Amino acid sequence: MKIQRTPLAFLKNSLIATLMIVTTLAMALPPDTQAMLAPTELMAAAPSKSVSRSEDLKTIQTTLESKMVRQRLSEFKLSPEQINARMSQLSDAQVHQVASQIRTINPGGDGGLGILVALLVIGILVLLFVYLFKRV
């Protein structure tokens, strides 16, 4: 008893094999990155290019005015007056440190959107493989 292979079944099997190979290679290969040491001239010049206290306070104030941060601070039972009083007690170095930390992070962030998209793509591929294997 010989099983006849139709061209459509062969096409499906080859598509499944190609998708599996491409997906495996795409996940296995490391991304192309470059790294190098920072020149010492730039590192020495960085502290002289500091931001003034007023600009740092403005950065902190705009962050404190965001809805999410205000809500979180109200959960800690902090009123705007208490926050302003604590901010005025900070030294210039502390204000600059807080402002630079705010500048380096994105307070809103992407909410893990990259991870969500990756999981969604993997889920779609799994469903596609299951669907194609059932039809073959």
mmCIF file with all atom_site columns, N, CA and C in Angstrom, residues 88-120:
data_model
loop_
_atom_site.group_PDB
_atom_site.id
_atom_site.type_symbol
_atom_site.label_atom_id
_atom_site.label_alt_id
_atom_site.label_comp_id
_atom_site.label_asym_id
_atom_site.label_entity_id
_atom_site.label_seq_id
_atom_site.pdbx_PDB_ins_code
_atom_site.Cartn_x
_atom_site.Cartn_y
_atom_site.Cartn_z
_atom_site.occupancy
_atom_site.B_iso_or_equiv
_atom_site.pdbx_formal_charge
_atom_site.auth_seq_id
_atom_site.auth_comp_id
_atom_site.auth_asym_id
_atom_site.auth_atom_id
_atom_site.pdbx_PDB_model_num
ATOM 1  N N  . SER A 1 88  ? 12.952 70.903 49.031 1.00 0.00 ? 88  SER A N  1
ATOM 2  C CA . SER A 1 88  ? 13.759 72.069 49.395 1.00 0.00 ? 88  SER A CA 1
ATOM 3  C C  . SER A 1 88  ? 14.890 71.706 50.359 1.00 0.00 ? 88  SER A C  1
ATOM 4  N N  . GLN A 1 89  ? 14.782 70.567 51.041 1.00 0.00 ? 89  GLN A N  1
ATOM 5  C CA . GLN A 1 89  ? 15.827 70.127 51.970 1.00 0.00 ? 89  GLN A CA 1
ATOM 6  C C  . GLN A 1 89  ? 16.984 69.429 51.255 1.00 0.00 ? 89  GLN A C  1
ATOM 7  N N  . LEU A 1 90  ? 16.809 69.078 49.985 1.00 0.00 ? 90  LEU A N  1
ATOM 8  C CA . LEU A 1 90  ? 17.851 68.361 49.251 1.00 0.00 ? 90  LEU A CA 1
ATOM 9  C C  . LEU A 1 90  ? 18.988 69.299 48.858 1.00 0.00 ? 90  LEU A C  1
ATOM 10 N N  . SER A 1 91  ? 20.202 68.770 48.878 1.00 0.00 ? 91  SER A N  1
ATOM 11 C CA . SER A 1 91  ? 21.356 69.559 48.440 1.00 0.00 ? 91  SER A CA 1
ATOM 12 C C  . SER A 1 91  ? 21.401 69.586 46.909 1.00 0.00 ? 91  SER A C  1
ATOM 13 N N  . ASP A 1 92  ? 22.295 70.413 46.361 1.00 0.00 ? 92  ASP A N  1
ATOM 14 C CA . ASP A 1 92  ? 22.420 70.503 44.910 1.00 0.00 ? 92  ASP A CA 1
ATOM 15 C C  . ASP A 1 92  ? 22.815 69.162 44.299 1.00 0.00 ? 92  ASP A C  1
ATOM 16 N N  . ALA A 1 93  ? 23.716 68.468 44.973 1.00 0.00 ? 93  ALA A N  1
ATOM 17 C CA . ALA A 1 93  ? 24.172 67.174 44.457 1.00 0.00 ? 93  ALA A CA 1
ATOM 18 C C  . ALA A 1 93  ? 23.036 66.154 44.467 1.00 0.00 ? 93  ALA A C  1
ATOM 19 N N  . GLN A 1 94  ? 22.222 66.160 45.512 1.00 0.00 ? 94  GLN A N  1
ATOM 20 C CA . GLN A 1 94  ? 21.104 65.219 45.585 1.00 0.00 ? 94  GLN A CA 1
ATOM 21 C C  . GLN A 1 94  ? 20.045 65.533 44.533 1.00 0.00 ? 94  GLN A C  1
ATOM 22 N N  . VAL A 1 95  ? 19.776 66.835 44.327 1.00 0.00 ? 95  VAL A N  1
ATOM 23 C CA . VAL A 1 95  ? 18.804 67.233 43.306 1.00 0.00 ? 95  VAL A CA 1
ATOM 24 C C  . VAL A 1 95  ? 19.304 66.802 41.936 1.00 0.00 ? 95  VAL A C  1
ATOM 25 N N  . HIS A 1 96  ? 20.597 67.015 41.683 1.00 0.00 ? 96  HIS A N  1
ATOM 26 C CA . HIS A 1 96  ? 21.159 66.629 40.392 1.00 0.00 ? 96  HIS A CA 1
ATOM 27 C C  . HIS A 1 96  ? 21.114 65.103 40.201 1.00 0.00 ? 96  HIS A C  1
ATOM 28 N N  . GLN A 1 97  ? 21.370 64.365 41.266 1.00 0.00 ? 97  GLN A N  1
ATOM 29 C CA . GLN A 1 97  ? 21.333 62.910 41.182 1.00 0.00 ? 97  GLN A CA 1
ATOM 30 C C  . GLN A 1 97  ? 19.921 62.414 40.853 1.00 0.00 ? 97  GLN A C  1
ATOM 31 N N  . VAL A 1 98  ? 18.928 62.978 41.523 1.00 0.00 ? 98  VAL A N  1
ATOM 32 C CA . VAL A 1 98  ? 17.537 62.579 41.256 1.00 0.00 ? 98  VAL A CA 1
ATOM 33 C C  . VAL A 1 98  ? 17.147 62.932 39.822 1.00 0.00 ? 98  VAL A C  1
ATOM 34 N N  . ALA A 1 99  ? 17.505 64.145 39.398 1.00 0.00 ? 99  ALA A N  1
ATOM 35 C CA . ALA A 1 99  ? 17.149 64.579 38.044 1.00 0.00 ? 99  ALA A CA 1
ATOM 36 C C  . ALA A 1 99  ? 17.850 63.741 36.985 1.00 0.00 ? 99  ALA A C  1
ATOM 37 N N  . SER A 1 100 ? 19.111 63.393 37.216 1.00 0.00 ? 100 SER A N  1
ATOM 38 C CA . SER A 1 100 ? 19.817 62.570 36.224 1.00 0.00 ? 100 SER A CA 1
ATOM 39 C C  . SER A 1 100 ? 19.236 61.162 36.176 1.00 0.00 ? 100 SER A C  1
ATOM 40 N N  . GLN A 1 101 ? 18.783 60.643 37.309 1.00 0.00 ? 101 GLN A N  1
ATOM 41 C CA . GLN A 1 101 ? 18.140 59.331 37.302 1.00 0.00 ? 101 GLN A CA 1
ATOM 42 C C  . GLN A 1 101 ? 16.808 59.386 36.560 1.00 0.00 ? 101 GLN A C  1
ATOM 43 N N  . ILE A 1 102 ? 16.092 60.483 36.705 1.00 0.00 ? 102 ILE A N  1
ATOM 44 C CA . ILE A 1 102 ? 14.827 60.643 35.989 1.00 0.00 ? 102 ILE A CA 1
ATOM 45 C C  . ILE A 1 102 ? 15.093 60.718 34.493 1.00 0.00 ? 102 ILE A C  1
ATOM 46 N N  . ARG A 1 103 ? 16.158 61.414 34.098 1.00 0.00 ? 103 ARG A N  1
ATOM 47 C CA . ARG A 1 103 ? 16.472 61.546 32.676 1.00 0.00 ? 103 ARG A CA 1
ATOM 48 C C  . ARG A 1 103 ? 16.902 60.225 32.058 1.00 0.00 ? 103 ARG A C  1
ATOM 49 N N  . THR A 1 104 ? 17.530 59.351 32.846 1.00 0.00 ? 104 THR A N  1
ATOM 50 C CA . THR A 1 104 ? 18.027 58.096 32.271 1.00 0.00 ? 104 THR A CA 1
ATOM 51 C C  . THR A 1 104 ? 16.941 57.047 32.107 1.00 0.00 ? 104 THR A C  1
ATOM 52 N N  . ILE A 1 105 ? 15.865 57.148 32.872 1.00 0.00 ? 105 ILE A N  1
ATOM 53 C CA . ILE A 1 105 ? 14.789 56.169 32.726 1.00 0.00 ? 105 ILE A CA 1
ATOM 54 C C  . ILE A 1 105 ? 13.600 56.823 32.061 1.00 0.00 ? 105 ILE A C  1
ATOM 55 N N  . ASN A 1 106 ? 12.786 56.009 31.480 1.00 0.00 ? 106 ASN A N  1
ATOM 56 C CA . ASN A 1 106 ? 11.543 56.481 30.894 1.00 0.00 ? 106 ASN A CA 1
ATOM 57 C C  . ASN A 1 106 ? 10.445 56.165 31.902 1.00 0.00 ? 106 ASN A C  1
ATOM 58 N N  . PRO A 1 107 ? 9.901  57.187 32.594 1.00 0.00 ? 107 PRO A N  1
ATOM 59 C CA . PRO A 1 107 ? 8.937  56.891 33.659 1.00 0.00 ? 107 PRO A CA 1
ATOM 60 C C  . PRO A 1 107 ? 7.730  56.101 33.167 1.00 0.00 ? 107 PRO A C  1
ATOM 61 N N  . GLY A 1 108 ? 7.290  56.368 31.943 1.00 0.00 ? 108 GLY A N  1
ATOM 62 C CA . GLY A 1 108 ? 6.155  55.622 31.419 1.00 0.00 ? 108 GLY A CA 1
ATOM 63 C C  . GLY A 1 108 ? 6.588  54.245 30.963 1.00 0.00 ? 108 GLY A C  1
ATOM 64 N N  . GLY A 1 109 ? 7.782  54.172 30.394 1.00 0.00 ? 109 GLY A N  1
ATOM 65 C CA . GLY A 1 109 ? 8.311  52.914 29.901 1.00 0.00 ? 109 GLY A CA 1
ATOM 66 C C  . GLY A 1 109 ? 7.443  52.361 28.785 1.00 0.00 ? 109 GLY A C  1
ATOM 67 N N  . ASP A 1 110 ? 7.759  51.198 28.313 1.00 0.00 ? 110 ASP A N  1
ATOM 68 C CA . ASP A 1 110 ? 6.930  50.568 27.311 1.00 0.00 ? 110 ASP A CA 1
ATOM 69 C C  . ASP A 1 110 ? 6.016  49.525 27.931 1.00 0.00 ? 110 ASP A C  1
ATOM 70 N N  . GLY A 1 111 ? 6.070  49.382 29.254 1.00 0.00 ? 111 GLY A N  1
ATOM 71 C CA . GLY A 1 111 ? 5.181  48.457 29.945 1.00 0.00 ? 111 GLY A CA 1
ATOM 72 C C  . GLY A 1 111 ? 5.405  47.015 29.548 1.00 0.00 ? 111 GLY A C  1
ATOM 73 N N  . GLY A 1 112 ? 6.614  46.671 29.135 1.00 0.00 ? 112 GLY A N  1
ATOM 74 C CA . GLY A 1 112 ? 6.895  45.301 28.722 1.00 0.00 ? 112 GLY A CA 1
ATOM 75 C C  . GLY A 1 112 ? 6.315  44.976 27.364 1.00 0.00 ? 112 GLY A C  1
ATOM 76 N N  . LEU A 1 113 ? 6.155  45.990 26.529 1.00 0.00 ? 113 LEU A N  1
ATOM 77 C CA . LEU A 1 113 ? 5.552  45.787 25.215 1.00 0.00 ? 113 LEU A CA 1
ATOM 78 C C  . LEU A 1 113 ? 6.395  44.845 24.364 1.00 0.00 ? 113 LEU A C  1
ATOM 79 N N  . GLY A 1 114 ? 7.714  44.944 24.453 1.00 0.00 ? 114 GLY A N  1
ATOM 80 C CA . GLY A 1 114 ? 8.581  44.056 23.679 1.00 0.00 ? 114 GLY A CA 1
ATOM 81 C C  . GLY A 1 114 ? 8.387  42.606 24.053 1.00 0.00 ? 114 GLY A C  1
ATOM 82 N N  . ILE A 1 115 ? 8.278  42.347 25.340 1.00 0.00 ? 115 ILE A N  1
ATOM 83 C CA . ILE A 1 115 ? 8.061  40.974 25.803 1.00 0.00 ? 115 ILE A CA 1
ATOM 84 C C  . ILE A 1 115 ? 6.691  40.478 25.353 1.00 0.00 ? 115 ILE A C  1
ATOM 85 N N  . LEU A 1 116 ? 5.706  41.349 25.443 1.00 0.00 ? 116 LEU A N  1
ATOM 86 C CA . LEU A 1 116 ? 4.356  40.975 25.028 1.00 0.00 ? 116 LEU A CA 1
ATOM 87 C C  . LEU A 1 116 ? 4.310  40.642 23.542 1.00 0.00 ? 116 LEU A C  1
ATOM 88 N N  . VAL A 1 117 ? 4.966  41.445 22.725 1.00 0.00 ? 117 VAL A N  1
ATOM 89 C CA . VAL A 1 117 ? 4.985  41.184 21.281 1.00 0.00 ? 117 VAL A CA 1
ATOM 90 C C  . VAL A 1 117 ? 5.705  39.878 20.984 1.00 0.00 ? 117 VAL A C  1
ATOM 91 N N  . ALA A 1 118 ? 6.831  39.636 21.658 1.00 0.00 ? 118 ALA A N  1
ATOM 92 C CA . ALA A 1 118 ? 7.563  38.383 21.440 1.00 0.00 ? 118 ALA A CA 1
ATOM 93 C C  . ALA A 1 118 ? 6.710  37.176 21.810 1.00 0.00 ? 118 ALA A C  1
ATOM 94 N N  . LEU A 1 119 ? 6.020  37.238 22.942 1.00 0.00 ? 119 LEU A N  1
ATOM 95 C CA . LEU A 1 119 ? 5.146  36.129 23.345 1.00 0.00 ? 119 LEU A CA 1
ATOM 96 C C  . LEU A 1 119 ? 3.996  35.941 22.368 1.00 0.00 ? 119 LEU A C  1
ATOM 97 N N  . LEU A 1 120 ? 3.474  37.039 21.861 1.00 0.00 ? 120 LEU A N  1
ATOM 98 C CA . LEU A 1 120 ? 2.387  36.962 20.893 1.00 0.00 ? 120 LEU A CA 1
ATOM 99 C C  . LEU A 1 120 ? 2.850  36.305 19.592 1.00 0.00 ? 120 LEU A C  1
#
